[in-house]
C-alpha positions as a Python dict, from the first residue, in 0.01 Angstrom:
ca = {
    (1, 'M'): (0, 0, 0),
    (2, 'T'): (-61, -362, -99),
    (3, 'R'): (254, -557, -173),
    (4, 'D'): (302, -784, -472),
    (5, 'T'): (131, -1109, -383),
    (6, 'T'): (449, -1303, -458),
    (7, 'D'): (648, -1144, -175),
    (8, 'G'): (458, -1323, 101),
    (9, 'R'): (363, -1013, 300),
    (10, 'D'): (18, -908, 409),
    (11, 'S'): (-143, -606, 252),
    (12, 'D'): (-202, -292, 456),
    (13, 'D'): (-570, -393, 451),
    (14, 'G'): (-486, -695, 665),
    (15, 'I'): (-543, -952, 389),
    (16, 'D'): (-277, -1218, 342),
    (17, 'P'): (-140, -1266, -13),
    (18, 'V'): (-312, -1600, -73),
    (19, 'T'): (-655, -1472, 29),
    (20, 'L'): (-599, -1157, -179),
    (21, 'E'): (-518, -1358, -490),
    (22, 'V'): (-816, -1588, -440),
    (23, 'L'): (-1049, -1294, -379),
    (24, 'R'): (-917, -1101, -678),
    (25, 'N'): (-988, -1392, -910),
    (26, 'Q'): (-1331, -1444, -759),
    (27, 'L'): (-1425, -1079, -809),
    (28, 'E'): (-1310, -1096, -1169),
    (29, 'S'): (-1514, -1414, -1216),
    (30, 'V'): (-1822, -1226, -1095),
    (31, 'A'): (-1773, -972, -1374),
    (32, 'E'): (-1719, -1253, -1625),
    (33, 'E'): (-2038, -1430, -1511),
    (34, 'M'): (-2228, -1107, -1556),
    (35, 'G'): (-2103, -1092, -1914),
    (36, 'Q'): (-2198, -1451, -1985),
    (37, 'T'): (-2546, -1393, -1841),
    (38, 'L'): (-2590, -1089, -2065),
    (39, 'I'): (-2469, -1269, -2377),
    (40, 'R'): (-2681, -1579, -2317),
    (41, 'G'): (-2992, -1378, -2237),
    (42, 'A'): (-2971, -1122, -2520),
    (43, 'Y'): (-3194, -1143, -2826),
    (44, 'S'): (-3012, -928, -3082),
    (45, 'P'): (-2722, -1078, -3279),
    (46, 'N'): (-2519, -768, -3199),
    (47, 'I'): (-2498, -879, -2835),
    (48, 'K'): (-2549, -1257, -2842),
    (49, 'E'): (-2324, -1319, -3145),
    (50, 'R'): (-2086, -1023, -3169),
    (51, 'R'): (-2068, -972, -2792),
    (52, 'D'): (-2074, -595, -2823),
    (53, 'C'): (-2117, -552, -2448),
    (54, 'S'): (-1919, -514, -2126),
    (55, 'T'): (-1966, -578, -1755),
    (56, 'A'): (-1785, -465, -1442),
    (57, 'L'): (-1801, -435, -1063),
    (58, 'F'): (-1751, -111, -869),
    (59, 'D'): (-1719, -33, -500),
    (60, 'A'): (-1948, 203, -311),
    (61, 'E'): (-1727, 501, -398),
    (62, 'G'): (-1758, 435, -771),
    (63, 'R'): (-1414, 282, -818),
    (64, 'M'): (-1386, -11, -1059),
    (65, 'I'): (-1271, -323, -875),
    (66, 'A'): (-1309, -588, -1147),
    (67, 'Q'): (-1402, -606, -1511),
    (68, 'A'): (-1463, -873, -1772),
    (69, 'E'): (-1228, -866, -2070),
    (70, 'H'): (-1481, -714, -2307),
    (71, 'I'): (-1482, -386, -2504),
    (72, 'P'): (-1196, -145, -2420),
    (73, 'V'): (-1388, 170, -2514),
    (74, 'H'): (-1673, 65, -2281),
    (75, 'L'): (-1465, -27, -1982),
    (76, 'G'): (-1249, 280, -1946),
    (77, 'A'): (-1556, 501, -1970),
    (78, 'M'): (-1776, 310, -1724),
    (79, 'P'): (-1657, 502, -1416),
    (80, 'A'): (-1823, 813, -1556),
    (81, 'A'): (-2156, 627, -1559),
    (82, 'V'): (-2127, 529, -1194),
    (83, 'D'): (-2021, 883, -1099),
    (84, 'A'): (-2331, 1014, -1275),
    (85, 'V'): (-2561, 770, -1093),
    (86, 'L'): (-2410, 862, -755),
    (87, 'E'): (-2551, 1212, -806),
    (88, 'Y'): (-2904, 1065, -804),
    (89, 'D'): (-2895, 915, -453),
    (90, 'P'): (-2921, 547, -552),
    (91, 'K'): (-3096, 308, -312),
    (92, 'P'): (-3086, -71, -274),
    (93, 'G'): (-3332, -224, -518),
    (94, 'D'): (-3284, 52, -777),
    (95, 'V'): (-3151, 2, -1130),
    (96, 'F'): (-3053, 307, -1333),
    (97, 'V'): (-3048, 313, -1712),
    (98, 'L'): (-2855, 579, -1906),
    (99, 'N'): (-2691, 651, -2240),
    (100, 'D'): (-2639, 1028, -2238),
    (101, 'P'): (-2278, 1094, -2350),
    (102, 'F'): (-2277, 1415, -2146),
    (103, 'T'): (-2392, 1239, -1828),
    (104, 'G'): (-2194, 919, -1798),
    (105, 'G'): (-2243, 758, -2141),
    (106, 'T'): (-2031, 726, -2454),
    (107, 'H'): (-2271, 732, -2750),
    (108, 'L'): (-2644, 672, -2756),
    (109, 'P'): (-2653, 309, -2880),
    (110, 'D'): (-2444, 207, -2577),
    (111, 'V'): (-2709, 164, -2307),
    (112, 'T'): (-2573, 129, -1953),
    (113, 'M'): (-2740, -16, -1646),
    (114, 'V'): (-2607, 60, -1298),
    (115, 'S'): (-2739, -133, -997),
    (116, 'P'): (-2651, -67, -633),
    (117, 'I'): (-2536, -390, -466),
    (118, 'A'): (-2655, -458, -111),
    (119, 'P'): (-2629, -837, -71),
    (120, 'E'): (-2777, -837, 279),
    (121, 'A'): (-3093, -657, 163),
    (122, 'S'): (-3316, -969, 176),
    (123, 'E'): (-3180, -1129, 495),
    (124, 'D'): (-2999, -889, 724),
    (125, 'R'): (-3239, -605, 784),
    (126, 'D'): (-3283, -555, 1154),
    (127, 'E'): (-3609, -505, 1334),
    (128, 'A'): (-3589, -130, 1285),
    (129, 'N'): (-3606, -198, 911),
    (130, 'E'): (-3295, 7, 847),
    (131, 'E'): (-3192, 44, 487),
    (132, 'P'): (-2911, -201, 401),
    (133, 'E'): (-2572, -60, 316),
    (134, 'I'): (-2468, -33, -48),
    (135, 'V'): (-2129, -202, -86),
    (136, 'G'): (-2085, -155, -459),
    (137, 'F'): (-2240, -132, -803),
    (138, 'A'): (-2296, -378, -1086),
    (139, 'V'): (-2261, -220, -1430),
    (140, 'S'): (-2348, -357, -1773),
    (141, 'R'): (-2316, -174, -2102),
    (142, 'A'): (-2446, -306, -2434),
    (143, 'H'): (-2462, -164, -2785),
    (144, 'H'): (-2829, -178, -2883),
    (145, 'A'): (-2893, -218, -3253),
    (146, 'D'): (-3128, 82, -3256),
    (147, 'V'): (-3217, 360, -3012),
    (148, 'G'): (-3418, 578, -3250),
    (149, 'G'): (-3293, 885, -3429),
    (150, 'M'): (-3286, 987, -3793),
    (151, 'T'): (-3172, 652, -3940),
    (152, 'P'): (-3217, 282, -3864),
    (153, 'G'): (-2937, 166, -3638),
    (154, 'S'): (-2885, 510, -3483),
    (155, 'M'): (-2543, 553, -3648),
    (156, 'P'): (-2614, 828, -3905),
    (157, 'A'): (-2318, 966, -4095),
    (158, 'G'): (-2459, 1316, -4133),
    (159, 'A'): (-2585, 1396, -3784),
    (160, 'Q'): (-2504, 1748, -3663),
    (161, 'E'): (-2661, 1737, -3318),
    (162, 'I'): (-2721, 1463, -3067),
    (163, 'Y'): (-3099, 1485, -3102),
    (164, 'Q'): (-3065, 1331, -3449),
    (165, 'E'): (-2882, 1027, -3312),
    (166, 'G'): (-3153, 875, -3096),
    (167, 'L'): (-3323, 871, -2758),
    (168, 'R'): (-3107, 1041, -2493),
    (169, 'L'): (-3135, 909, -2138),
    (170, 'P'): (-2975, 1073, -1837),
    (171, 'P'): (-2953, 842, -1534),
    (172, 'T'): (-3313, 724, -1489),
    (173, 'R'): (-3460, 464, -1253),
    (174, 'L'): (-3579, 170, -1461),
    (175, 'V'): (-3627, -29, -1139),
    (176, 'E'): (-3719, 148, -816),
    (177, 'G'): (-3718, -32, -481),
    (178, 'G'): (-3716, -366, -657),
    (179, 'E'): (-4015, -285, -881),
    (180, 'R'): (-3972, -229, -1253),
    (181, 'R'): (-4108, 103, -1372),
    (182, 'E'): (-4322, 11, -1668),
    (183, 'D'): (-4375, 378, -1754),
    (184, 'V'): (-4003, 431, -1805),
    (185, 'Q'): (-3966, 112, -2009),
    (186, 'S'): (-4266, 208, -2223),
    (187, 'L'): (-4115, 550, -2289),
    (188, 'I'): (-3790, 390, -2405),
    (189, 'L'): (-3959, 131, -2627),
    (190, 'A'): (-4185, 390, -2787),
    (191, 'N'): (-3880, 573, -2921),
    (192, 'V'): (-3686, 285, -3078),
    (193, 'R'): (-3721, 62, -3380),
    (194, 'N'): (-3793, -306, -3312),
    (195, 'P'): (-3908, -261, -2949),
    (196, 'T'): (-3946, -638, -2900),
    (197, 'E'): (-3572, -686, -2951),
    (198, 'R'): (-3488, -388, -2732),
    (199, 'R'): (-3709, -517, -2449),
    (200, 'A'): (-3534, -855, -2454),
    (201, 'D'): (-3188, -698, -2451),
    (202, 'L'): (-3281, -471, -2159),
    (203, 'R'): (-3400, -776, -1966),
    (204, 'A'): (-3069, -948, -2035),
    (205, 'Q'): (-2885, -652, -1885),
    (206, 'L'): (-3107, -659, -1578),
    (207, 'A'): (-3033, -1030, -1536),
    (208, 'A'): (-2659, -965, -1564),
    (209, 'N'): (-2670, -706, -1286),
    (210, 'E'): (-2882, -933, -1066),
    (211, 'R'): (-2623, -1206, -1111),
    (212, 'A'): (-2358, -978, -961),
    (213, 'E'): (-2553, -932, -639),
    (214, 'T'): (-2615, -1306, -607),
    (215, 'R'): (-2248, -1390, -656),
    (216, 'L'): (-2127, -1117, -420),
    (217, 'A'): (-2362, -1247, -151),
    (218, 'A'): (-2197, -1589, -191),
    (219, 'L'): (-1855, -1431, -144),
    (220, 'F'): (-1978, -1264, 176),
    (221, 'D'): (-2085, -1606, 302),
    (222, 'E'): (-1749, -1758, 207),
    (223, 'H'): (-1507, -1492, 332),
    (224, 'G'): (-1712, -1262, 550),
    (225, 'R'): (-1841, -919, 463),
    (226, 'E'): (-1550, -730, 617),
    (227, 'T'): (-1288, -935, 430),
    (228, 'V'): (-1458, -891, 93),
    (229, 'V'): (-1507, -517, 132),
    (230, 'S'): (-1148, -478, 252),
    (231, 'G'): (-1050, -680, -53),
    (232, 'F'): (-1191, -406, -277),
    (233, 'D'): (-929, -165, -144),
    (234, 'A'): (-658, -430, -152),
    (235, 'V'): (-695, -523, -519),
    (236, 'I'): (-706, -156, -619),
    (237, 'D'): (-394, -77, -417),
    (238, 'Y'): (-217, -378, -564),
    (239, 'S'): (-285, -268, -923),
    (240, 'R'): (-189, 91, -844),
    (241, 'E'): (148, -17, -711),
    (242, 'R'): (214, -250, -1002),
    (243, 'I'): (124, 6, -1270),
    (244, 'A'): (325, 278, -1094),
    (245, 'E'): (631, 51, -1101),
    (246, 'E'): (585, -7, -1474),
    (247, 'I'): (549, 365, -1548),
    (248, 'A'): (854, 446, -1336),
    (249, 'A'): (1058, 213, -1558),
    (250, 'L'): (983, 434, -1862),
    (251, 'P'): (1226, 719, -1935),
    (252, 'D'): (1101, 1054, -1806),
    (253, 'G'): (1023, 1310, -2070),
    (254, 'T'): (755, 1469, -2284),
    (255, 'Y'): (657, 1286, -2601),
    (256, 'E'): (440, 1446, -2870),
    (257, 'A'): (250, 1326, -3174),
    (258, 'T'): (-17, 1433, -3421),
    (259, 'D'): (-261, 1231, -3631),
    (260, 'L'): (-559, 1299, -3854),
    (261, 'L'): (-924, 1209, -3891),
    (262, 'E'): (-1058, 1201, -4248),
    (263, 'G'): (-1348, 1442, -4214),
    (264, 'D'): (-1654, 1428, -3989),
    (265, 'G'): (-1936, 1340, -4227),
    (266, 'I'): (-2008, 1707, -4298),
    (267, 'T'): (-1665, 1806, -4430),
    (268, 'D'): (-1394, 1592, -4588),
    (269, 'A'): (-1117, 1815, -4454),
    (270, 'D'): (-858, 1648, -4231),
    (271, 'I'): (-907, 1702, -3857),
    (272, 'E'): (-602, 1717, -3632),
    (273, 'I'): (-559, 1537, -3300),
    (274, 'C'): (-254, 1651, -3104),
    (275, 'V'): (-116, 1494, -2788),
    (276, 'S'): (162, 1567, -2543),
    (277, 'V'): (244, 1278, -2309),
    (278, 'T'): (460, 1353, -2007),
    (279, 'V'): (618, 1069, -1811),
    (280, 'D'): (727, 1195, -1470),
    (281, 'G'): (840, 931, -1224),
    (282, 'D'): (552, 692, -1168),
    (283, 'A'): (283, 911, -1328),
    (284, 'I'): (172, 990, -1683),
    (285, 'D'): (-1, 1311, -1790),
    (286, 'V'): (-175, 1315, -2129),
    (287, 'D'): (-269, 1657, -2268),
    (288, 'F'): (-472, 1700, -2586),
    (289, 'S'): (-433, 2078, -2608),
    (290, 'G'): (-395, 2179, -2971),
    (291, 'T'): (-652, 1926, -3090),
    (292, 'A'): (-920, 2056, -3327),
    (293, 'G'): (-1222, 2233, -3187),
    (294, 'Q'): (-1567, 2082, -3155),
    (295, 'L'): (-1690, 1951, -3490),
    (296, 'E'): (-2007, 2017, -3683),
    (297, 'G'): (-2038, 1645, -3761),
    (298, 'N'): (-2058, 1346, -3529),
    (299, 'L'): (-1694, 1250, -3466),
    (300, 'N'): (-1685, 1446, -3141),
    (301, 'A'): (-1581, 1219, -2854),
    (302, 'P'): (-1678, 1274, -2489),
    (303, 'I'): (-1381, 1304, -2254),
    (304, 'A'): (-1466, 961, -2108),
    (305, 'V'): (-1400, 808, -2450),
    (306, 'A'): (-1064, 985, -2475),
    (307, 'K'): (-975, 854, -2130),
    (308, 'S'): (-1068, 500, -2235),
    (309, 'A'): (-830, 518, -2529),
    (310, 'V'): (-547, 651, -2313),
    (311, 'Y'): (-600, 388, -2043),
    (312, 'F'): (-596, 118, -2310),
    (313, 'V'): (-261, 233, -2447),
    (314, 'V'): (-105, 256, -2101),
    (315, 'R'): (-223, -97, -2032),
    (316, 'C'): (-69, -214, -2360),
    (317, 'I'): (279, -74, -2291),
    (318, 'T'): (289, -202, -1933),
    (319, 'D'): (246, -551, -1791),
    (320, 'P'): (-85, -693, -1923),
    (321, 'E'): (-105, -927, -1622),
    (322, 'I'): (-175, -636, -1386),
    (323, 'P'): (-538, -673, -1270),
    (324, 'P'): (-747, -413, -1457),
    (325, 'N'): (-925, -190, -1207),
    (326, 'H'): (-932, 166, -1074),
    (327, 'G'): (-576, 133, -949),
    (328, 'C'): (-448, 108, -1306),
    (329, 'Y'): (-597, 447, -1390),
    (330, 'E'): (-496, 651, -1085),
    (331, 'P'): (-140, 732, -1203),
    (332, 'V'): (-276, 851, -1541),
    (333, 'S'): (-426, 1197, -1592),
    (334, 'V'): (-603, 1300, -1913),
    (335, 'R'): (-686, 1657, -2016),
    (336, 'A'): (-866, 1806, -2314),
    (337, 'P'): (-994, 2166, -2334),
    (338, 'E'): (-1371, 2197, -2313),
    (339, 'G'): (-1539, 2264, -2644),
    (340, 'T'): (-1291, 2063, -2847),
    (341, 'L'): (-1313, 1741, -3044),
    (342, 'L'): (-1227, 1534, -2735),
    (343, 'N'): (-1438, 1723, -2483),
    (344, 'P'): (-1741, 1861, -2668),
    (345, 'K'): (-2030, 2059, -2528),
    (346, 'P'): (-2393, 1956, -2585),
    (347, 'P'): (-2572, 1929, -2816),
    (348, 'A'): (-2273, 1801, -3015),
    (349, 'A'): (-2327, 1487, -3222),
    (350, 'V'): (-2099, 1211, -3091),
    (351, 'V'): (-2197, 871, -3229),
    (352, 'G'): (-1884, 843, -3444),
    (353, 'G'): (-1654, 966, -3170),
    (354, 'N'): (-1696, 649, -2968),
    (355, 'V'): (-1617, 418, -3259),
    (356, 'E'): (-1380, 613, -3486),
    (357, 'T'): (-1223, 903, -3297),
    (358, 'S'): (-1136, 666, -3012),
    (359, 'Q'): (-931, 462, -3260),
    (360, 'R'): (-733, 765, -3371),
    (361, 'V'): (-671, 870, -3011),
    (362, 'T'): (-528, 521, -2956),
    (363, 'D'): (-302, 563, -3261),
    (364, 'V'): (-173, 906, -3164),
    (365, 'V'): (-98, 812, -2802),
    (366, 'F'): (81, 497, -2918),
    (367, 'T'): (287, 708, -3158),
    (368, 'A'): (383, 948, -2881),
    (369, 'L'): (478, 671, -2639),
    (370, 'A'): (690, 500, -2904),
    (371, 'G'): (952, 751, -2797),
    (372, 'A'): (947, 604, -2447),
    (373, 'A'): (892, 235, -2524),
    (374, 'P'): (963, 167, -2893),
    (375, 'E'): (990, -209, -2848),
    (376, 'R'): (638, -225, -2702),
    (377, 'V'): (460, -17, -2967),
    (378, 'P'): (342, -193, -3286),
    (379, 'A'): (304, -40, -3629),
    (380, 'Q'): (-36, 117, -3680),
    (381, 'G'): (-329, -119, -3720),
    (382, 'Q'): (-633, -51, -3934),
    (383, 'G'): (-735, 234, -3702),
    (384, 'T'): (-1108, 207, -3768),
    (385, 'M'): (-1404, -5, -3667),
    (386, 'N'): (-1552, -1, -4022),
    (387, 'N'): (-1905, 55, -3890),
    (388, 'L'): (-2168, -85, -4127),
    (389, 'T'): (-2537, -41, -4045),
    (390, 'I'): (-2819, -165, -4268),
    (391, 'G'): (-3178, -131, -4156),
    (392, 'A'): (-3537, -77, -4263),
    (393, 'R'): (-3709, 247, -4173),
    (394, 'D'): (-4018, 50, -4065),
    (395, 'G'): (-3810, -111, -3790),
    (396, 'S'): (-3842, -464, -3925),
    (397, 'F'): (-3467, -522, -3905),
    (398, 'T'): (-3144, -347, -3812),
    (399, 'Y'): (-2805, -502, -3879),
    (400, 'Y'): (-2496, -346, -3726),
    (401, 'E'): (-2140, -468, -3751),
    (402, 'T'): (-1785, -354, -3693),
    (403, 'I'): (-1554, -529, -3937),
    (404, 'G'): (-1201, -643, -3858),
    (405, 'G'): (-885, -554, -4047),
    (406, 'G'): (-510, -563, -4019),
    (407, 'F'): (-320, -548, -3690),
    (408, 'G'): (13, -367, -3707),
    (409, 'A'): (331, -573, -3714),
    (410, 'R'): (530, -593, -3391),
    (411, 'A'): (902, -587, -3320),
    (412, 'G'): (925, -964, -3335),
    (413, 'R'): (607, -1088, -3501),
    (414, 'D'): (377, -1032, -3798),
    (415, 'G'): (53, -847, -3741),
    (416, 'M'): (-266, -1053, -3713),
    (417, 'D'): (-497, -1078, -4013),
    (418, 'G'): (-863, -977, -4009),
    (419, 'V'): (-903, -888, -3642),
    (420, 'Q'): (-1052, -606, -3442),
    (421, 'V'): (-792, -349, -3340),
    (422, 'G'): (-765, -94, -3061),
    (423, 'M'): (-1084, 8, -2886),
    (424, 'T'): (-1300, -290, -2981),
    (425, 'N'): (-1260, -666, -2972),
    (426, 'T'): (-1604, -782, -3081),
    (427, 'L'): (-1658, -1101, -3278),
    (428, 'N'): (-1799, -1100, -3630),
    (429, 'T'): (-2158, -1197, -3701),
    (430, 'P'): (-2145, -1554, -3837),
    (431, 'I'): (-2272, -1573, -4194),
    (432, 'E'): (-2532, -1834, -4098),
    (433, 'S'): (-2671, -1610, -3824),
    (434, 'L'): (-2660, -1299, -4039),
    (435, 'E'): (-2852, -1457, -4326),
    (436, 'T'): (-3104, -1615, -4087),
    (437, 'E'): (-3176, -1300, -3888),
    (438, 'Y'): (-3178, -1039, -4166),
    (439, 'P'): (-3281, -1001, -4532),
    (440, 'L'): (-2913, -1000, -4630),
    (441, 'R'): (-2696, -1236, -4833),
    (442, 'V'): (-2319, -1252, -4790),
    (443, 'E'): (-2148, -1267, -5129),
    (444, 'R'): (-1787, -1253, -5013),
    (445, 'Y'): (-1600, -1262, -4685),
    (446, 'A'): (-1226, -1298, -4729),
    (447, 'L'): (-882, -1159, -4649),
    (448, 'R'): (-743, -890, -4881),
    (449, 'P'): (-415, -1014, -5031),
    (450, 'N'): (-124, -766, -5029),
    (451, 'S'): (-301, -528, -4788),
    (452, 'G'): (-52, -572, -4500),
    (453, 'G'): (248, -340, -4507),
    (454, 'D'): (577, -508, -4602),
    (455, 'G'): (854, -522, -4345),
    (456, 'R'): (1084, -758, -4167),
    (457, 'F'): (754, -843, -4003),
    (458, 'R'): (445, -804, -4220),
    (459, 'G'): (138, -606, -4122),
    (460, 'G'): (-189, -795, -4084),
    (461, 'L'): (-426, -823, -4379),
    (462, 'G'): (-754, -640, -4411),
    (463, 'L'): (-1086, -803, -4500),
    (464, 'E'): (-1349, -772, -4769),
    (465, 'R'): (-1713, -817, -4667),
    (466, 'T'): (-1970, -796, -4948),
    (467, 'V'): (-2341, -813, -4868),
    (468, 'T'): (-2647, -799, -5093),
    (469, 'V'): (-2945, -625, -4936),
    (470, 'E'): (-3263, -814, -5020),
    (471, 'A'): (-3508, -545, -4908),
    (472, 'D'): (-3533, -169, -4938),
    (473, 'A'): (-3311, -28, -4664),
    (474, 'T'): (-3089, 251, -4535),
    (475, 'V'): (-2714, 195, -4536),
    (476, 'S'): (-2487, 393, -4303),
    (477, 'L'): (-2108, 375, -4308),
    (478, 'L'): (-1875, 532, -4052),
    (479, 'T'): (-1519, 443, -4144),
    (480, 'E'): (-1162, 576, -4143),
    (481, 'R'): (-823, 509, -4304),
    (482, 'R'): (-970, 546, -4654),
    (483, 'R'): (-726, 827, -4736),
    (484, 'H'): (-438, 807, -4487),
    (485, 'A'): (-281, 463, -4467),
    (486, 'P'): (-186, 293, -4137),
    (487, 'K'): (182, 371, -4089),
    (488, 'G'): (465, 123, -4073),
    (489, 'V'): (751, 170, -3827),
    (490, 'A'): (1127, 113, -3820),
    (491, 'G'): (1141, 109, -4201),
    (492, 'G'): (824, -97, -4246),
    (493, 'R'): (581, 6, -4519),
    (494, 'N'): (231, 137, -4472),
    (495, 'G'): (-72, -88, -4477),
    (496, 'A'): (-332, -55, -4752),
    (497, 'T'): (-613, 196, -4715),
    (498, 'G'): (-973, 77, -4700),
    (499, 'E'): (-1255, 132, -4947),
    (500, 'N'): (-1637, 138, -4939),
    (501, 'L'): (-1842, 39, -5245),
    (502, 'I'): (-2213, 40, -5321),
    (503, 'D'): (-2298, -152, -5637),
    (504, 'G'): (-1931, -134, -5731),
    (505, 'E'): (-1906, 245, -5703),
    (506, 'S'): (-1679, 399, -5441),
    (507, 'V'): (-1861, 601, -5174),
    (508, 'P'): (-1726, 834, -4902),
    (509, 'A'): (-1581, 705, -4578),
    (510, 'K'): (-1884, 842, -4394),
    (511, 'T'): (-2213, 816, -4574),
    (512, 'T'): (-2582, 738, -4525),
    (513, 'V'): (-2792, 643, -4827),
    (514, 'D'): (-3126, 475, -4896),
    (515, 'V'): (-3090, 172, -5127),
    (516, 'A'): (-3329, -56, -5315),
    (517, 'A'): (-3355, -430, -5275),
    (518, 'G'): (-3077, -605, -5468),
    (519, 'T'): (-2811, -345, -5383),
    (520, 'T'): (-2465, -479, -5302),
    (521, 'V'): (-2251, -318, -5031),
    (522, 'S'): (-1877, -394, -5004),
    (523, 'V'): (-1645, -291, -4724),
    (524, 'R'): (-1273, -341, -4784),
    (525, 'T'): (-1089, -280, -4460),
    (526, 'P'): (-735, -142, -4416),
    (527, 'G'): (-428, -356, -4354),
    (528, 'G'): (-174, -302, -4077),
    (529, 'G'): (162, -133, -4115),
    (530, 'G'): (483, -333, -4140),
    (531, 'H'): (770, -336, -3889),
    (532, 'G'): (1136, -321, -3994),
    (533, 'D'): (1318, -321, -4328),
    (534, 'P'): (1135, -539, -4587),
    (535, 'E'): (1476, -648, -4719),
    (536, 'E'): (1529, -830, -4389),
    (537, 'R'): (1218, -1046, -4411),
    (538, 'D'): (1290, -1415, -4388),
    (539, 'E'): (1266, -1601, -4721),
    (540, 'A'): (1060, -1876, -4560),
    (541, 'A'): (810, -1617, -4436),
    (542, 'L'): (780, -1470, -4786),
    (543, 'E'): (718, -1813, -4931),
    (544, 'A'): (460, -1891, -4664),
    (545, 'D'): (275, -1569, -4752),
    (546, 'R'): (273, -1663, -5120),
    (547, 'S'): (161, -2019, -5050),
    (548, 'A'): (-127, -1896, -4832),
    (549, 'G'): (-235, -1644, -5096),
    (550, 'K'): (-158, -1352, -4865),
    (551, 'R'): (93, -1214, -5112),
    (552, 'T'): (26, -1217, -5486),
    (553, 'E'): (239, -923, -5599),
    (554, 'P'): (582, -984, -5756),
    (555, 'D'): (871, -1026, -5512),
    (556, 'E'): (1072, -710, -5571),
    (557, 'R'): (1370, -849, -5383),
    (558, 'A'): (1386, -1160, -5602),
    (559, 'E'): (1353, -948, -5917),
    (560, 'R'): (1645, -728, -5809),
    (561, 'K'): (1859, -1033, -5744),
    (562, 'G'): (1781, -1160, -6092),
    (563, 'T'): (1878, -826, -6246),
    (564, 'D'): (2203, -820, -6048),
    (565, 'R'): (2306, -1147, -6208),
}
């Protein structure tokens, strides 16, 4: 196995530590350049402003070797997309497009492109015209603002089967032998709203994948083909060894937890997610047996999404400096019975599973592993992406946003205010861009005072985003933590629950409704839980919260002191 690069010994792949470290950073920079190419080339605000996209490099076996630091729920699930493409005998010059959650995807708006990489294809073919060798795959995944289906934005709250959620693409050649298949692109664009925007975003993904091949060819020129390909194994082995050491430092045992989803858009009844996490030496087994069965509504989550959430948590409780690649995932096994919430069978609706169920899986695995690493596990954050979609049925516009909230307090620090938590880390859509691109007007965008749970360290504050719709439209909301508050830990208090309002009237956590021009939509997001006894909070911190307007409620501790006198 590869040794830690600081110990001065060569890896078993014959690469010295300095070269390995240089190559690792260069491979990661390739993935980052792919992401920048995608963001700069995209047309929709959801990608160019919010950066709801991810990019990564894989080796020829389908193992992730480098990723950009983009969307956690995308990245952990990408290997399933490459595995699916490998079944279709990919050739140099091909580009596959897919979004089918049952064949490598997560949910339908997340469109993935997978390109075989054969850097010598244009220069190194011999006289026999032999097909160049595929050395890896470039992968980009982007959330498209609409992929068809029963509502604008393709995020309907009431879907009961995947056919209602949009166009479903198994791995399909969009480019074959270097030539774009216009018939396939035309088929896709005929089934989506705003095809001009979709076409531009697809081109941006193609450009991102092409950038990977160009950059990898440059690395071949710099280091030599054999060194670079050997480096794929070396960086994976290095991460595997590092993560195994971190897991081995955790106390062996089985740790269990249960958490709840607040209905699935069809029923409001609570839905149970159960987990049993076993730490055994340098391996972790995560078993979701006991979790609710497959749902009628659309909060079902493909097993790849559940794996993403688990991988994210394991990364959080171990050393974050370990290079994120396939090696990080090898010591972690994830199981969920087929036909359940976290491993549904087609034609289950799944669009909410990727965005909301993934968040609850993160929460429940964190809660379980608090028994093994309490100092590394924060109080619960907002636990939702607060998905807001507003669009016109004629396809003239589709606005989609996930809205930040409170991050849970940590053992030595307050939670962050108004940020994305867990399985997403997108930016917000700037007000200037939002009002320029869409017939929407932002009335309020502010932190919610008093929404963070009290504690020695305060939970982060939620947000309020209020938007007036200036055209007839359809509004879809997929949200959580409207009934069950994010929990505090170690004596800390719970964060505030969220709330959704249309024209001032409270609406369900998951709803789709047609509205007239002039309607106002408000999303008030949850706060994070507090950490530690509120009585132990520093007086200066309390005063700072009051001065910043983060706390407006009476100080119970000061009132008690006055009474005691």
